[in-house]
Coordinates of C-alpha atoms and ligand atoms in Angstrom, one line a residue:
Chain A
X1 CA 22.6 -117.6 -0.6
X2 CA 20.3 -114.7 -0.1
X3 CA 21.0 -111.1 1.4
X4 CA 22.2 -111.2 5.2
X5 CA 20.2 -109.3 7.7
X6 CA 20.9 -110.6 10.8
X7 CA 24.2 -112.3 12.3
X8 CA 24.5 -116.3 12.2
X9 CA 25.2 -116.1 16.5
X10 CA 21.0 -115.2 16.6
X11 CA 18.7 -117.7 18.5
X12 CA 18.3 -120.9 16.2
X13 CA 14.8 -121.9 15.9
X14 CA 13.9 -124.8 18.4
X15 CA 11.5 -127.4 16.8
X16 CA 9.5 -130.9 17.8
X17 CA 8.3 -133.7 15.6
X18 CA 5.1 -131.5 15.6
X19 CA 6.8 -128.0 14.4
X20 CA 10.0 -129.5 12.6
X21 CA 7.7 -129.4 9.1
X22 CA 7.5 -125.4 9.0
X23 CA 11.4 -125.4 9.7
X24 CA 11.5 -128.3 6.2
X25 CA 9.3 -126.4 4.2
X26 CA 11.1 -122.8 5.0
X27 CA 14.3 -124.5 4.3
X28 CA 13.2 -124.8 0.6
X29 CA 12.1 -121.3 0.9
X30 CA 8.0 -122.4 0.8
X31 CA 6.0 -120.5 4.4
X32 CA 3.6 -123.0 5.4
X33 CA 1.3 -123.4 7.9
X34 CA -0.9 -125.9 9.2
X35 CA -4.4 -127.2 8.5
X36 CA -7.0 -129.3 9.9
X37 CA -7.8 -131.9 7.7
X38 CA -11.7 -132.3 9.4
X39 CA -12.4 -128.6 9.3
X40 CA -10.3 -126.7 7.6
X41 CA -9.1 -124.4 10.3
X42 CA -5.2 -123.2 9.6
X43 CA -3.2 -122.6 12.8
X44 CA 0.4 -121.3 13.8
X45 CA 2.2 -121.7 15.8
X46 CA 1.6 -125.7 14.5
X47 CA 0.1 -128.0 17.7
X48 CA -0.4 -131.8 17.5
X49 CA -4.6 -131.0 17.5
X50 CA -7.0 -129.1 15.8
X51 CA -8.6 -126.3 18.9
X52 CA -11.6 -125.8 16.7
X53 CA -12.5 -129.8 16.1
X54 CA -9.9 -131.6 18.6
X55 CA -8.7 -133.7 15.5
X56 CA -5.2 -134.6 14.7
X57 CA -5.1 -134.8 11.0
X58 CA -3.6 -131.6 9.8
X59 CA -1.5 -131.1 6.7
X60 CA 0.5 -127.7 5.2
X61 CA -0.7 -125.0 3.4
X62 CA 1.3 -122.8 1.4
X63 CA 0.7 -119.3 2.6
X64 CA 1.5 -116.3 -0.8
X65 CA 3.9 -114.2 1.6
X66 CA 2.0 -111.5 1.2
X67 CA 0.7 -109.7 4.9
X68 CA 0.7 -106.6 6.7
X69 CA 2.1 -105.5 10.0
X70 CA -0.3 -106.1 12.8
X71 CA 2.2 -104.2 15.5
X72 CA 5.4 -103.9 16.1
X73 CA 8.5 -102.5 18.4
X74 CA 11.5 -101.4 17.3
X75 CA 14.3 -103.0 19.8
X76 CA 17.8 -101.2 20.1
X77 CA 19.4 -104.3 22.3
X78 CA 21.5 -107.1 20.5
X79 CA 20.8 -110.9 20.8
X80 CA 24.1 -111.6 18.9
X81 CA 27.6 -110.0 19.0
X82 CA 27.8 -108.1 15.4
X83 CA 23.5 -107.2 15.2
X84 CA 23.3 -104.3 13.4
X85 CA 20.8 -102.3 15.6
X86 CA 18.0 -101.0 16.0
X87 CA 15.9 -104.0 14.4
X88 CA 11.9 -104.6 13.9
X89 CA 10.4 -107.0 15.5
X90 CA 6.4 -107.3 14.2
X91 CA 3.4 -109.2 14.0
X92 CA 2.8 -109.7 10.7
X93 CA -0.9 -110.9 9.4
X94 CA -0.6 -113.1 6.7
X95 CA -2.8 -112.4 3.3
X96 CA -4.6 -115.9 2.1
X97 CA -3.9 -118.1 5.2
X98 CA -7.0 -118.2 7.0
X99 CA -6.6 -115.2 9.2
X100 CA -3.1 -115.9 11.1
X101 CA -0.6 -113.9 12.3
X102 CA 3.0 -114.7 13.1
X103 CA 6.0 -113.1 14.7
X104 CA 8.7 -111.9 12.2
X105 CA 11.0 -109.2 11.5
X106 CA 10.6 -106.4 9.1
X107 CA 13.8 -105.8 7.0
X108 CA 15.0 -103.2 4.2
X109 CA 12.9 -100.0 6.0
X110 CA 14.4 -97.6 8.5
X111 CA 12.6 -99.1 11.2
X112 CA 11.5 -95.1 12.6
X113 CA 9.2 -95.6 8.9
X114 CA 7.5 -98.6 9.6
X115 CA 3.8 -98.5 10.7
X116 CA 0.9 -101.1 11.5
X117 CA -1.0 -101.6 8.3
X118 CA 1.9 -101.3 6.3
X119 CA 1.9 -104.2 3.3
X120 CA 5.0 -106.1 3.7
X121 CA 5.8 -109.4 1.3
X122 CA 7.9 -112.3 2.5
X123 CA 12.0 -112.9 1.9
X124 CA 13.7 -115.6 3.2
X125 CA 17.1 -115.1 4.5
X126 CA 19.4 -118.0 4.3
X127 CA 21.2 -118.2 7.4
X128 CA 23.0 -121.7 6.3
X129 CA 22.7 -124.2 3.9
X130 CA 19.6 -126.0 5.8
X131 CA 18.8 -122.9 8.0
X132 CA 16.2 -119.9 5.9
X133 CA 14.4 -117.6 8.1
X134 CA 11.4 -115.9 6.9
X135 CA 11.2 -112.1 7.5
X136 CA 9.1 -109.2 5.6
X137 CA 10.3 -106.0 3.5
X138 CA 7.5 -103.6 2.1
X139 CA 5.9 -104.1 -0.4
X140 CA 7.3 -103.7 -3.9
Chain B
X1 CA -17.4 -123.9 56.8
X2 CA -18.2 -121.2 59.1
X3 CA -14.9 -119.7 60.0
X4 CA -12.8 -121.0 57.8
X5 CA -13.2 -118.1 55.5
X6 CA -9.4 -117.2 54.5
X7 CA -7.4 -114.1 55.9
X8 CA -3.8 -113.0 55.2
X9 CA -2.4 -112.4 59.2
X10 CA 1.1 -112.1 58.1
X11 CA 3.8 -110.1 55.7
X12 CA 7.5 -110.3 55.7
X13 CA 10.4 -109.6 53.3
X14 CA 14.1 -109.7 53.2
X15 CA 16.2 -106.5 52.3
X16 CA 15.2 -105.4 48.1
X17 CA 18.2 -104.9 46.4
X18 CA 19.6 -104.6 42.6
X19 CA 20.2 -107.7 40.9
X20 CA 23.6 -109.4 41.4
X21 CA 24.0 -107.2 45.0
X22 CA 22.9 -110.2 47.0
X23 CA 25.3 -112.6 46.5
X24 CA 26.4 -114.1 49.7
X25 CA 23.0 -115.6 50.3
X26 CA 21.4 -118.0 48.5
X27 CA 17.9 -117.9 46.8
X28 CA 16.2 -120.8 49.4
X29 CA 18.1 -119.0 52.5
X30 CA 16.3 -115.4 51.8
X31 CA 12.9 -117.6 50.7
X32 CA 13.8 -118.5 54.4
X33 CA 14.2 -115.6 56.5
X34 CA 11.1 -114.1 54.3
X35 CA 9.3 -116.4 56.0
X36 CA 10.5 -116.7 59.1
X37 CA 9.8 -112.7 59.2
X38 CA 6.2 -113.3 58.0
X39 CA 5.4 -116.1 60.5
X40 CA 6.6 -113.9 62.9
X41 CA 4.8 -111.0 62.0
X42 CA 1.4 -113.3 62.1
X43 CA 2.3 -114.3 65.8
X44 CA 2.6 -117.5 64.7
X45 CA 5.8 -119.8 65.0
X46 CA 7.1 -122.5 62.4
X47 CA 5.4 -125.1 64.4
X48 CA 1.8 -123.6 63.2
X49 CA 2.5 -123.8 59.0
X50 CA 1.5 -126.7 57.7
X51 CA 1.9 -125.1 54.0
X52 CA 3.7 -123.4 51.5
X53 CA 2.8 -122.2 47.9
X54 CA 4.9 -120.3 45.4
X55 CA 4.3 -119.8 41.4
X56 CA 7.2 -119.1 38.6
X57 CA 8.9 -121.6 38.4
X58 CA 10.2 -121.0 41.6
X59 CA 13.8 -122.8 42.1
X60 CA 12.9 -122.9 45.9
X61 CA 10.7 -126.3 46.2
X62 CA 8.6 -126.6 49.4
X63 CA 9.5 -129.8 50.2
X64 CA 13.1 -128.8 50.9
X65 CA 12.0 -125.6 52.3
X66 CA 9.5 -127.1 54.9
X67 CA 12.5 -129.9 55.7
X68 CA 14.9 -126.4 56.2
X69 CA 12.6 -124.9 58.1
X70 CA 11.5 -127.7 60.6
X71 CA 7.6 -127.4 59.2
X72 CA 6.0 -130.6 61.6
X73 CA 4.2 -132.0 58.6
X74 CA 3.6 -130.3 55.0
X75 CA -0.1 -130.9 54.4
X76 CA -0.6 -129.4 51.2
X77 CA 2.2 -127.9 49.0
X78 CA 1.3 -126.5 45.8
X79 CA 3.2 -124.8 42.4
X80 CA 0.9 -122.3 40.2
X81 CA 1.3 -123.2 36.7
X82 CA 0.4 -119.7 35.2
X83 CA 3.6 -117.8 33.9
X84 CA 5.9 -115.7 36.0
X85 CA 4.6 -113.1 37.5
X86 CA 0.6 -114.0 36.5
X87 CA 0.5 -116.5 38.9
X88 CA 1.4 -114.4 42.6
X89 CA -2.2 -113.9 43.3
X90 CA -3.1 -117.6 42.1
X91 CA -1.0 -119.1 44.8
X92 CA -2.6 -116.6 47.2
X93 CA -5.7 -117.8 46.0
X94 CA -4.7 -121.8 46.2
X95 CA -3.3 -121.0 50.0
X96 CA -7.0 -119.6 50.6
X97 CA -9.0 -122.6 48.8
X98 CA -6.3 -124.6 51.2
X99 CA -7.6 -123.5 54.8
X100 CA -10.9 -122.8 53.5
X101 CA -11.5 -126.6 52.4
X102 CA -9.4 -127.6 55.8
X103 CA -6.3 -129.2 53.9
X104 CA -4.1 -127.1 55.8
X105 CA -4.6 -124.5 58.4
X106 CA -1.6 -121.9 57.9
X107 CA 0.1 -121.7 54.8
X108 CA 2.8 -119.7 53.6
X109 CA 2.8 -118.1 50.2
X110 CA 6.7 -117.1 49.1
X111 CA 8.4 -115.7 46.3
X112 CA 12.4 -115.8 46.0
X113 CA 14.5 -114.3 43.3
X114 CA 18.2 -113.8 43.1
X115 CA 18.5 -112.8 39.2
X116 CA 22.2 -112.3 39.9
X117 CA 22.9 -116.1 41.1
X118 CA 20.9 -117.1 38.1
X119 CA 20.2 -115.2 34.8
X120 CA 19.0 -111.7 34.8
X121 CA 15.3 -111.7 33.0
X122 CA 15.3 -108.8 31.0
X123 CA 18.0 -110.3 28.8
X124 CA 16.0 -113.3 28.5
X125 CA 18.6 -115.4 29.2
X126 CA 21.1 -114.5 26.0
X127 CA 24.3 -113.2 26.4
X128 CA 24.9 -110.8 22.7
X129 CA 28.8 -110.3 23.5
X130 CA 29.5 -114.2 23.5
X131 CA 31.3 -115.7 20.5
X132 CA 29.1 -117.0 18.1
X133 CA 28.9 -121.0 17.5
X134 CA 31.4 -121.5 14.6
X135 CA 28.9 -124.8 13.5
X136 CA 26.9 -123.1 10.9
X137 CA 23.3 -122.2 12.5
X138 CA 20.1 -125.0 11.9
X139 CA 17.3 -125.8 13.8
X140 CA 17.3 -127.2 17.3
X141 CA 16.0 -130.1 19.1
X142 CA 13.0 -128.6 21.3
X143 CA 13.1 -130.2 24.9
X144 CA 9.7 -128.6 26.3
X145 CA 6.1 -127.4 25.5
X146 CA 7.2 -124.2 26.1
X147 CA 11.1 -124.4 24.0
X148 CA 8.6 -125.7 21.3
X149 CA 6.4 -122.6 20.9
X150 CA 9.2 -120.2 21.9
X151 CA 10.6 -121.6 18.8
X152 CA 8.3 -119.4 16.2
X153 CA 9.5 -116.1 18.6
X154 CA 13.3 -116.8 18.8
X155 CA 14.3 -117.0 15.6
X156 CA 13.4 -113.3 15.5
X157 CA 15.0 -112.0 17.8
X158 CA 12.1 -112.0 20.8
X159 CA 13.2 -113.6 23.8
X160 CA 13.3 -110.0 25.8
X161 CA 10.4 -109.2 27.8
X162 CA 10.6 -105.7 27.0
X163 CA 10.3 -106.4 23.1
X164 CA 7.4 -108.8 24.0
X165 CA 5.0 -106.8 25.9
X166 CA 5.7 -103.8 23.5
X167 CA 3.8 -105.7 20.6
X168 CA 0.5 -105.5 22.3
X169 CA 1.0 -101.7 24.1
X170 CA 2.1 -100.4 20.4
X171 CA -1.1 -101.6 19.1
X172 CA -2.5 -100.3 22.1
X173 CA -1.2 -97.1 20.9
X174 CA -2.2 -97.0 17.3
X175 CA -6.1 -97.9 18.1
X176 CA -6.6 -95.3 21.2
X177 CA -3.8 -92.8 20.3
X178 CA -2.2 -93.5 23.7
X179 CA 1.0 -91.6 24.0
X180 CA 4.7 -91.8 25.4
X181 CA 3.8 -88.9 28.1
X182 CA 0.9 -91.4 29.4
X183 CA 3.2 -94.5 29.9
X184 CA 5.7 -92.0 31.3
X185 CA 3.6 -90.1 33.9
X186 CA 2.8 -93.9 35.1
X187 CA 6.5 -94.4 35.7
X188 CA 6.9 -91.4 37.4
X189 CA 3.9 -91.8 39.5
X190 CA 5.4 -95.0 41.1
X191 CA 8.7 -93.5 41.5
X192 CA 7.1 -90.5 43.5
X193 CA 5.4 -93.3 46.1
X194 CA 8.8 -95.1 46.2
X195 CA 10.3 -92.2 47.6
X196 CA 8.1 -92.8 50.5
X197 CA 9.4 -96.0 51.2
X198 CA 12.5 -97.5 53.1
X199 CA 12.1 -100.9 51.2
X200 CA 12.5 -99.7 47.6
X201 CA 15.3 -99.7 45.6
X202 CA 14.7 -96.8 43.9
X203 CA 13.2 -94.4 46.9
X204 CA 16.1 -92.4 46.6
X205 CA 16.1 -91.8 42.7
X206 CA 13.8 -89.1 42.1
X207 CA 12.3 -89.2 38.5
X208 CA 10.7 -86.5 36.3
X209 CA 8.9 -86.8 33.1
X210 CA 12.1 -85.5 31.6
X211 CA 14.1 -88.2 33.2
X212 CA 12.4 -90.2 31.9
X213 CA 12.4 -89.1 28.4
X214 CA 16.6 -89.3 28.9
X215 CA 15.9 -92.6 29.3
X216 CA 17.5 -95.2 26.9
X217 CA 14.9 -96.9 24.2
X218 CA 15.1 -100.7 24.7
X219 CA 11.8 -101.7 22.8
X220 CA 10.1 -99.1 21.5
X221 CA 7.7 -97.7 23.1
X222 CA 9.6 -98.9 26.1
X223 CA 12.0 -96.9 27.8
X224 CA 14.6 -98.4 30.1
X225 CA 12.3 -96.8 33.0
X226 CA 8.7 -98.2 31.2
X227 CA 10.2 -101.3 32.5
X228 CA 10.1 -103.2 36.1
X229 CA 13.7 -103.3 38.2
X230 CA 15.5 -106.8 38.3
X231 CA 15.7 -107.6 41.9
X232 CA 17.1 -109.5 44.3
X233 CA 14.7 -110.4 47.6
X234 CA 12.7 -112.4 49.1
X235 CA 8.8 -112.0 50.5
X236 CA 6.2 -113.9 51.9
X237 CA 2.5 -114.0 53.4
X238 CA 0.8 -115.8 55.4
X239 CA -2.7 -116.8 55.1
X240 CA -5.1 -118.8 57.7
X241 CA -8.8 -118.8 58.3
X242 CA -10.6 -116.1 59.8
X243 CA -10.9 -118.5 62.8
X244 CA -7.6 -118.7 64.0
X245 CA -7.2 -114.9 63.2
X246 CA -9.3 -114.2 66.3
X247 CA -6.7 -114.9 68.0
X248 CA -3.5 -113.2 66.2
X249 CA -2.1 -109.9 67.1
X250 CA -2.3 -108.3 63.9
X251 CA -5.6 -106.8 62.2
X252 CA -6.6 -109.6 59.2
X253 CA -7.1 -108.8 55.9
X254 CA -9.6 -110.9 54.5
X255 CA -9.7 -112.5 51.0
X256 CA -12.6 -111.1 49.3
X257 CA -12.4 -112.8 46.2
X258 CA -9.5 -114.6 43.8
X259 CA -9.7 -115.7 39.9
X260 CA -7.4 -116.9 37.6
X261 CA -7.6 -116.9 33.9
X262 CA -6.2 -117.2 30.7
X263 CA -8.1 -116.1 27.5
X264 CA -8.4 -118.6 24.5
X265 CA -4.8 -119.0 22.7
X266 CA -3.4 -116.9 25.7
X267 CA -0.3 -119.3 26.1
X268 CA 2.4 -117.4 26.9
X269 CA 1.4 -114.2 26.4
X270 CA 2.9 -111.8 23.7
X271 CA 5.7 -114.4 22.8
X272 CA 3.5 -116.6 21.3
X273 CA 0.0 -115.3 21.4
X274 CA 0.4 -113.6 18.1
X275 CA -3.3 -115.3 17.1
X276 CA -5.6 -114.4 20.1
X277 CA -8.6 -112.9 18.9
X278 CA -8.1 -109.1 18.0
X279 CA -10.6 -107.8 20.6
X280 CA -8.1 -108.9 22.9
X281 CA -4.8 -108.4 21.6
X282 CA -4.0 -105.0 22.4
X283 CA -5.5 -105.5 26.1
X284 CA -4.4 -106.8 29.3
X285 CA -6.0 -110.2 28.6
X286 CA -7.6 -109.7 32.0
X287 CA -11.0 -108.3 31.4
X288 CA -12.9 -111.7 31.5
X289 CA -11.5 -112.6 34.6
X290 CA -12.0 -109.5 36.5
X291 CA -15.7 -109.4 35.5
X292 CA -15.5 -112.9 37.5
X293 CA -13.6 -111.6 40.2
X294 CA -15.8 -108.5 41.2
X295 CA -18.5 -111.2 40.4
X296 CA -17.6 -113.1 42.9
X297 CA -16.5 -110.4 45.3
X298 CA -19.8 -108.7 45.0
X299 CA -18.1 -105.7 44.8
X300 CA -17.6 -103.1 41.8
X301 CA -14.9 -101.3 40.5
X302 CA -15.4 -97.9 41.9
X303 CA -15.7 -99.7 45.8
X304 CA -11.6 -100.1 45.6
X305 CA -9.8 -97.8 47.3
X306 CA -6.3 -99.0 46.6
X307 CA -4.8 -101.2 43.8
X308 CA -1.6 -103.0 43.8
X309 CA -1.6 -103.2 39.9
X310 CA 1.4 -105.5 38.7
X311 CA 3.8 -103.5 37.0
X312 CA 6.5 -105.2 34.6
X313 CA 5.7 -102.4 32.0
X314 CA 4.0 -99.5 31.9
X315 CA 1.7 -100.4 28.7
X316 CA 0.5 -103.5 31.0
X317 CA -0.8 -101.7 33.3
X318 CA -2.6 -99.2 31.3
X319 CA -4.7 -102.0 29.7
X320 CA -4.9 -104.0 33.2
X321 CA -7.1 -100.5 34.0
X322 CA -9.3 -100.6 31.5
X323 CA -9.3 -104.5 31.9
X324 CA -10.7 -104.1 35.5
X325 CA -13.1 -101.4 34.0
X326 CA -12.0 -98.7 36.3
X327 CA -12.3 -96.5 33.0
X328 CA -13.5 -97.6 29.2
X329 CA -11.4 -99.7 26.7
X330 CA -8.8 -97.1 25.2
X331 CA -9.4 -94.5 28.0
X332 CA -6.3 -95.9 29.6
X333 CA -4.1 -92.7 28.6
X334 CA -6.4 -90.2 29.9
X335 CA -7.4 -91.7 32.7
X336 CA -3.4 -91.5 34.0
X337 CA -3.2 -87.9 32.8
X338 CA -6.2 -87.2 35.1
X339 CA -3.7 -88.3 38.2
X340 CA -6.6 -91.0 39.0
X341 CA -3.2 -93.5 40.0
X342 CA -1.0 -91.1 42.9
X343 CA -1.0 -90.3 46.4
X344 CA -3.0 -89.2 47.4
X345 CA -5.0 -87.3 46.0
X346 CA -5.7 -89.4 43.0
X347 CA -9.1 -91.8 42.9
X348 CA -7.3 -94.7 42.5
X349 CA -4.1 -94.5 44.5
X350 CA -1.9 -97.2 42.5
X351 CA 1.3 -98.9 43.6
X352 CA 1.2 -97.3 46.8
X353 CA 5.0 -98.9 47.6
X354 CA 6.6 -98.0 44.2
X355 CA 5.3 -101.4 42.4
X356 CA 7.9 -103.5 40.4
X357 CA 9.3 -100.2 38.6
X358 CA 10.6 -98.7 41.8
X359 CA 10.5 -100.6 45.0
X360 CA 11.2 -104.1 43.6
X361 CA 10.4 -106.6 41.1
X362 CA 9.7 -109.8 43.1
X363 CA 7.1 -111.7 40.8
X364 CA 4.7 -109.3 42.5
X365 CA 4.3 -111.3 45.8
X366 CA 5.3 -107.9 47.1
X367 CA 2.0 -106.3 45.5
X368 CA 0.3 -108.7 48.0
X369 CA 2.3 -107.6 51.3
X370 CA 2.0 -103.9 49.7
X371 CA -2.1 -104.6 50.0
X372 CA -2.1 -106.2 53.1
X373 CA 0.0 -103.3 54.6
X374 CA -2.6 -100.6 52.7
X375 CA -5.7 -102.2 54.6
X376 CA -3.8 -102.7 57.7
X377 CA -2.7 -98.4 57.7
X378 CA 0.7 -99.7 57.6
X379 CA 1.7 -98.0 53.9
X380 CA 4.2 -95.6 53.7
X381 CA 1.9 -93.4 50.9
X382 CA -1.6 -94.6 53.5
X383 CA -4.9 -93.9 51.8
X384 CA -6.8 -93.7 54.6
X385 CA -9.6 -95.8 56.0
X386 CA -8.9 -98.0 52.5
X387 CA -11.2 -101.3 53.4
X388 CA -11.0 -102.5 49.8
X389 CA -7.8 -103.3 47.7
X390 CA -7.6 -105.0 44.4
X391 CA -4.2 -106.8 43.8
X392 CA -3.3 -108.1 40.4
X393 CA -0.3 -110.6 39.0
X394 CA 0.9 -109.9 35.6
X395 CA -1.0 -109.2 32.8
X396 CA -0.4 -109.9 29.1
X397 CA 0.3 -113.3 29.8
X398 CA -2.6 -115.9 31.6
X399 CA -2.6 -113.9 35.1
X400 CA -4.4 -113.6 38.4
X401 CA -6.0 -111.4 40.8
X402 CA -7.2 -110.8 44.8
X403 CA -9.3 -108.7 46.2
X404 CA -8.7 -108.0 49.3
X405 CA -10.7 -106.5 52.2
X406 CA -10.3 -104.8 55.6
X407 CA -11.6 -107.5 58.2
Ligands
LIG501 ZN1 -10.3 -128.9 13.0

């Protein structure tokens, strides 16, 4: 099991039959996200069609883990009894995945330090057996 | 359709109060007497309405309501889709298509919200000092559209609104240099016209720009006071052609022009917007729309003499200026610092009745009464001989707008 960041009592992801593959593919520690088959386009959150081309084929890319914050906002208010606060909430753009951003956490920084532009690189935190989150500590 | 163009003849509201303080009345009873006040303030009676609109996900459906209220016969009941408080001005606007196409002829727009009898929004519904599950934690069944894409902001801890709508004011921040003291001279601004005002909650809290400094960080860079009150209350308007106006007591207040919109990807907003295109990120979202909205109102910015701007956070309201281009993208800052927003000697006399920050947070239906009651010289903070007011709903997330005009 990795190194703990956050409490198990945090919100649980919530997933359909259309997002459930990002939550199967994290769980073996490998960020995905999704692409149209037709043209190519990547998209996140995942959706059942493409907005570019309309189509439904899409498969899963495997995205390097490699991005920098977009923005971000420090929050000093727990979701879960035990949070160790204040935490980093950030939009994080991801390097190699066809321009997307996603919503994260950044991790392992005083969050006063962290700034947008700053290069960050993926870790997953186990939060159970079939449960890894992925969040972002700066870059080595 | 000559004289069917659509006025609001009527405002009414229910005591404001802090959340959880009304809690011998229930939600539908103070949607209710809000508009029972508001019909009564049109000079109308209950027999007249034959509609009623509301927006986020109001609990309070029509049909019950109209059955509660003894309306004869509901001809046209209607539910905006857009997200909380973005869709206010929509249902305004859907109450004026309404009359204007002759599907109903009085229609009453409501808004009821008891956050105490229900959950209180700024926690976004989570409760930190319950137990955690002892069942080790692993993904859970979505039951919605919306559960589904909340799903890629939970996870991480973003279910507040006051975490959500930083993301885009911190960019903000870090492309125009806007500063704390900006989003805090906004804050005080609105408490100053609260003061002013029987109605708001907070007329009797004086604020400085020290105050609020001392003010806790929730979600940097909001502090507790960059953010909107939770509320209890109830308020309404009522809107029927310009026809049937003629013959009301009150002065009408005619709707010049309403839009909705939602940019590309816009969804729901800063929770899971995160790929909207960059131009727009760090904005109110609103800029497209309000070019159609002065479009259609053949009016310009500098013609408004009042704005009812909605107010969750500061930040939002910032970019919602530049948005409806009363000053250029990234100008927001300076543009507050001039002093363009207070009473009354400011060019843009904002949030004459505190706003959502300090006389209530209602969804905003109260920015609509606020700007019926600023062209009608009923304000407490008057500008006067205002003809033109621009009302907005909330920005950041798919929102709406009104312009409204002295009749
Ligand atoms: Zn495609």
């Amino acid at each position: 099991m990795s190194e703990r960041f956050f409490p198990d009592g945090m919100p649980q992801p919530l997933a359909d039959t259309t997002s459930l593959p990002f939550w199967e593919a994290a769980a073996e520690h490998r960020l995905v996200v999704q692409r149209c088959q037709d043209c190519g386009r990547t998209r996140l959150p995942p959706s059942p069609v493409c907005s570019e081309c309309q189509s439904d084929r899409a498969d899963w890319q495997e995205v390097s883990g490699l991005g920098e914050v977009y923005s971000f906002t420090i929050v000093h208010r727990p979701l879960a009894a035990d949070q160790s606060l204040p935490f980093v909430i950030a939009v994080i753009s991801l390097e190699g995945s066809g321009g997307l951003r996603m919503i994260s956490n950044v991790v392992g920084i005083e969050p006063e330090a962290v700034e947008i532009a700053m290069p960050g690189e993926l870790i997953w935190e186990d939060m159970s057996e079939t449960l890894a989150i992925p969040r972002f500590r700066p870059r080595s | 359709m000559s004289g069917r163009k659509a006025c609001i003849v009527g405002v009414g509201e229910t005591e404001y109060a802090r959340w959880g303080k009304i809690g011998d009345v229930t939600e539908h009873a103070l949607a209710c007497q809000a508009i029972q006040r508001a019909v009564t303030d049109a000079g109308l009676s209950m027999q007249d309405v034959d509609g009623l609109a509301s927006f986020a996900e109001d609990r309070n459906e029509a049909t019950f309501l109209a059955a509660e209220l003894g309306l004869p016969s509901l001809r046209f009941a209607n539910m905006v889709w857009l997200p909380g408080g973005g869709g206010g001005c929509a249902a305004v606007g859907n109450a004026a298509m309404a009359v204007e196409t002759g599907q109903a002829e009085v229609v009453v727009v409501y808004r009821s919200l008891c956050q105490g009898q229900f959950f209180r929004f700024g926690t976004g519904g989570v409760d930190a000092s319950a137990p955690p599950d002892p069942a080790p934690p692993t993904v859970q069944p979505a039951n919605s559209l919306m559960l589904a894409s909340m799903g890629f902001a939970m996870p991480y801890g973003l279910l507040m609104a006051a975490a959500a709508y930083a993301l885009p004011t911190r960019r903000h921040m870090h492309l125009y240099g806007t500063r704390p003291e900006h989003l805090g001279l906004l804050a005080v601004t609105f408490r100053e016209h609260a003061s002013r005002n029987p109605r708001a909650v907070m007329g009797k809290k004086p604020m400085t720009l020290d105050d609020y400094y001392a003010s806790p960080m929730i979600a940097d860079p909001h502090r507790l006071f960059d953010c909107c009150l939770e509320s209890d209350g109830a308020c309404a308007v009522v809107v029927t052609t310009e026809e049937r106006a003629r013959d009301l007591s009150r002065r009408p207040v005619e709707i010049l022009a309403s839009e909705q919109g939602a940019p590309q990807g816009y969804a729901f907003g800063p929770f899971t917007n995160a790929n909207v295109a960059d131009e727009i990120y760090a904005t109110g979202g609103t800029e497209e729309m309000a070019n159609r909205l002065w479009g259609k109102a053949g009016l310009k910015p500098s013609d408004v003499d009042v704005a009812q701007i909605y107010d969750h956070f500061t930040g939002c309201v910032l970019m919602q200026i530049e948005d409806y281009g009363f000053c250029a993208r990234g100008e927001g800052g300076p543009f507050i610092e001039s002093g363009a927003l207070s009473w009354k000697d400011g060019t843009l006399p904002t949030n004459t009745h505190g706003g959502s920050l300090s006389e209530a947070y209602i969804h905003g239906l109260n920015h609509v009464v606020e700007g019926v009651r600023s062209l009608r010289g009923e304000s407490t903070s008057p500008v006067e001989g205002a003809e033109v007011c621009l009302v907005t709903s909330g920005a950041c997330v798919p929102s709406s707008a009104l312009v409204l005009g002295r009749k």
